[in-house]
Amino acid sequence: MKYFVNDSCIGCGLCAMACPEVFEMTDAGIAIASKKEVPTDVLDAAAQAQSGCPVNAIENDD
Ligand code: SF4
């Protein structure tokens, strides 16, 4: 499983707080997702980050 942040991101920072192993904020103030496969032990946190995004900007390849 890999995640992607689309152009809808408003830079609220929630995903990076919910799952910093996968999501981080750029200097431009938007989120990016790790290009690596999500480790098993953070799958739940990553899914919570996705569901918590207020603008549905987080997609995955599942
Ligand atoms: S939760 Fe959504 S809107 Fe907020 S920073 Fe993450 S991707 Fe962007």
Coordinates of N, CA, C and O and ligand atoms in Angstrom, one line a residue:
M1 N 0.8 -1.2 0.0 CA 0.0 0.0 0.0 C 0.9 1.2 0.0 O 1.8 1.4 0.8
K2 N 0.5 2.1 -0.9 CA 1.2 3.4 -1.0 C 0.1 4.5 -1.0 O -1.0 4.3 -1.5
Y3 N 0.5 5.7 -0.4 CA -0.5 6.8 -0.4 C 0.0 7.9 -1.3 O 1.2 8.0 -1.6
F4 N -0.9 8.7 -1.7 CA -0.7 9.9 -2.6 C -1.5 11.1 -2.0 O -2.6 10.9 -1.6
V5 N -0.9 12.2 -2.1 CA -1.7 13.4 -1.8 C -2.0 14.2 -3.1 O -1.1 14.5 -3.9
N6 N -3.3 14.4 -3.3 CA -3.7 15.1 -4.6 C -3.7 16.6 -4.4 O -3.4 17.2 -3.3
D7 N -4.1 17.3 -5.5 CA -4.0 18.8 -5.5 C -5.1 19.4 -4.6 O -5.0 20.7 -4.4
S8 N -5.9 18.7 -4.0 CA -7.0 19.3 -3.1 C -6.4 19.7 -1.7 O -7.1 20.4 -1.0
C9 N -5.2 19.2 -1.4 CA -4.7 19.5 -0.1 C -4.7 21.0 0.3 O -4.2 21.8 -0.5
I10 N -5.2 21.3 1.5 CA -5.3 22.7 1.9 C -4.2 22.9 3.0 O -4.2 24.0 3.6
G11 N -3.4 21.9 3.3 CA -2.3 22.1 4.2 C -2.6 22.2 5.7 O -1.9 22.9 6.4
C12 N -3.7 21.5 6.1 CA -4.1 21.6 7.5 C -3.2 20.9 8.4 O -3.2 21.2 9.6
G13 N -2.4 20.0 7.9 CA -1.4 19.3 8.8 C -1.9 18.1 9.5 O -1.2 17.4 10.2
L14 N -3.2 17.8 9.4 CA -3.8 16.7 10.2 C -3.1 15.3 9.9 O -2.9 14.5 10.8
C15 N -2.9 15.1 8.6 CA -2.3 13.8 8.2 C -0.9 13.6 8.8 O -0.6 12.5 9.2
A16 N -0.1 14.6 8.8 CA 1.2 14.5 9.3 C 1.2 14.3 10.8 O 2.1 13.7 11.4
M17 N 0.2 14.8 11.5 CA 0.1 14.6 12.9 C -0.4 13.1 13.2 O 0.1 12.5 14.1
A18 N -1.3 12.7 12.4 CA -1.9 11.4 12.6 C -1.0 10.2 12.2 O -0.9 9.2 12.9
C19 N -0.1 10.5 11.2 CA 0.8 9.4 10.7 C 2.0 10.0 10.2 O 2.2 10.0 8.9
P20 N 2.9 10.5 11.0 CA 4.1 11.1 10.5 C 5.1 10.2 9.8 O 6.0 10.6 9.1
E21 N 4.9 8.9 10.0 CA 5.7 7.9 9.3 C 5.5 7.9 7.8 O 6.4 7.5 7.0
V22 N 4.3 8.4 7.4 CA 3.9 8.4 6.0 C 3.8 9.8 5.4 O 4.2 10.0 4.3
F23 N 3.2 10.7 6.2 CA 2.9 12.0 5.7 C 3.8 13.1 6.3 O 4.0 13.1 7.5
E24 N 4.2 14.0 5.5 CA 5.0 15.2 6.0 C 4.6 16.4 5.3 O 4.1 16.4 4.1
M25 N 4.8 17.6 5.9 CA 4.5 18.8 5.3 C 5.7 19.4 4.6 O 6.8 19.3 5.1
T26 N 5.5 19.9 3.4 CA 6.6 20.5 2.7 C 6.7 22.0 3.1 O 5.9 22.6 3.7
D27 N 7.8 22.6 2.6 CA 8.0 24.0 2.9 C 6.9 24.9 2.2 O 6.6 26.0 2.6
A28 N 6.3 24.3 1.2 CA 5.2 25.0 0.5 C 3.9 24.9 1.3 O 2.9 25.5 0.9
G29 N 3.9 24.1 2.4 CA 2.7 24.1 3.2 C 1.7 23.1 2.8 O 0.6 23.1 3.3
I30 N 2.1 22.2 2.0 CA 1.1 21.1 1.6 C 1.8 19.7 2.1 O 3.0 19.7 2.3
A31 N 0.9 18.7 2.1 CA 1.4 17.4 2.6 C 1.9 16.6 1.4 O 1.4 16.7 0.3
I32 N 2.9 15.8 1.7 CA 3.3 14.8 0.7 C 3.4 13.4 1.4 O 3.5 13.4 2.7
A33 N 3.2 12.4 0.7 CA 3.2 11.0 1.2 C 4.5 10.3 0.9 O 5.1 10.6 -0.2
S34 N 5.0 9.5 1.7 CA 6.2 8.7 1.4 C 6.0 7.9 0.2 O 4.9 7.4 -0.1
K35 N 7.0 7.8 -0.6 CA 6.9 6.9 -1.8 C 7.1 5.4 -1.5 O 7.0 4.6 -2.4
K36 N 7.5 5.2 -0.3 CA 7.8 3.8 0.1 C 6.5 3.1 0.5 O 5.5 3.7 0.8
E37 N 6.5 1.8 0.4 CA 5.4 0.9 0.9 C 5.2 1.2 2.4 O 6.1 1.4 3.1
V38 N 3.9 1.4 2.7 CA 3.6 1.7 4.1 C 3.9 0.5 5.0 O 3.4 -0.6 4.8
P39 N 4.7 0.7 6.1 CA 5.0 -0.4 7.0 C 3.7 -1.0 7.6 O 2.8 -0.2 7.9
T40 N 3.7 -2.2 7.8 CA 2.5 -2.9 8.4 C 2.1 -2.2 9.7 O 0.9 -2.0 10.0
D41 N 3.0 -1.9 10.5 CA 2.7 -1.3 11.9 C 2.1 0.1 11.9 O 1.6 0.5 12.9
V42 N 2.1 0.7 10.7 CA 1.5 2.1 10.7 C 0.3 2.1 9.7 O -0.2 3.2 9.3
L43 N -0.1 0.9 9.2 CA -1.2 0.9 8.3 C -2.5 1.5 8.8 O -3.2 2.3 8.2
D44 N -2.8 1.2 10.1 CA -4.0 1.8 10.7 C -3.9 3.3 10.9 O -4.8 4.0 10.6
A45 N -2.7 3.8 11.3 CA -2.5 5.2 11.4 C -2.6 5.9 10.1 O -3.2 7.0 10.0
A46 N -2.1 5.3 9.0 CA -2.2 5.9 7.7 C -3.6 5.9 7.2 O -4.1 6.9 6.6
A47 N -4.4 4.9 7.5 CA -5.8 4.8 7.1 C -6.6 5.9 7.9 O -7.5 6.6 7.3
Q48 N -6.2 6.1 9.2 CA -6.9 7.2 9.9 C -6.6 8.5 9.4 O -7.4 9.4 9.3
A49 N -5.3 8.7 9.0 CA -4.9 10.0 8.4 C -5.7 10.2 7.1 O -6.2 11.3 6.9
Q50 N -5.9 9.2 6.3 CA -6.7 9.3 5.1 C -8.1 9.7 5.4 O -8.7 10.6 4.8
S51 N -8.7 9.0 6.3 CA -10.2 9.2 6.5 C -10.4 10.6 7.2 O -11.4 11.1 7.2
G52 N -9.3 11.1 7.9 CA -9.4 12.3 8.6 C -9.2 13.6 7.8 O -9.4 14.7 8.2
C53 N -8.7 13.4 6.6 CA -8.4 14.5 5.7 C -9.8 15.2 5.4 O -10.7 14.6 4.8
P54 N -9.9 16.5 5.7 CA -11.1 17.2 5.5 C -11.5 17.5 4.1 O -12.7 17.8 3.8
V55 N -10.6 17.3 3.1 CA -10.9 17.6 1.7 C -10.7 16.4 0.8 O -10.6 16.5 -0.4
N56 N -10.6 15.2 1.5 CA -10.4 13.9 0.7 C -9.2 14.1 -0.3 O -9.3 13.6 -1.4
A57 N -8.1 14.6 0.2 CA -6.9 14.8 -0.7 C -6.0 13.6 -0.7 O -5.0 13.5 -1.5
I58 N -6.3 12.6 0.1 CA -5.4 11.4 0.3 C -6.0 10.2 -0.5 O -7.1 9.8 -0.2
E59 N -5.2 9.7 -1.4 CA -5.6 8.5 -2.2 C -4.6 7.4 -1.9 O -3.4 7.7 -1.4
N60 N -4.9 6.2 -2.3 CA -4.0 5.1 -2.2 C -4.1 4.2 -3.4 O -5.0 4.4 -4.2
D61 N -3.1 3.3 -3.5 CA -3.1 2.4 -4.7 C -3.8 1.1 -4.4 O -3.6 0.2 -5.2
D62 N -4.5 1.0 -3.3 CA -5.2 -0.3 -3.0 C -6.3 -0.6 -4.0 O -7.1 0.3 -4.3
Ligands
SF4_1 S1 -5.1 16.1 6.0 FE1 -5.5 16.4 3.9 S2 -5.7 18.7 3.7 FE2 -4.7 18.3 5.6 S3 -2.5 18.4 5.1 FE3 -3.1 16.2 5.0 S4 -3.6 15.9 2.8 FE4 -3.6 18.1 3.2

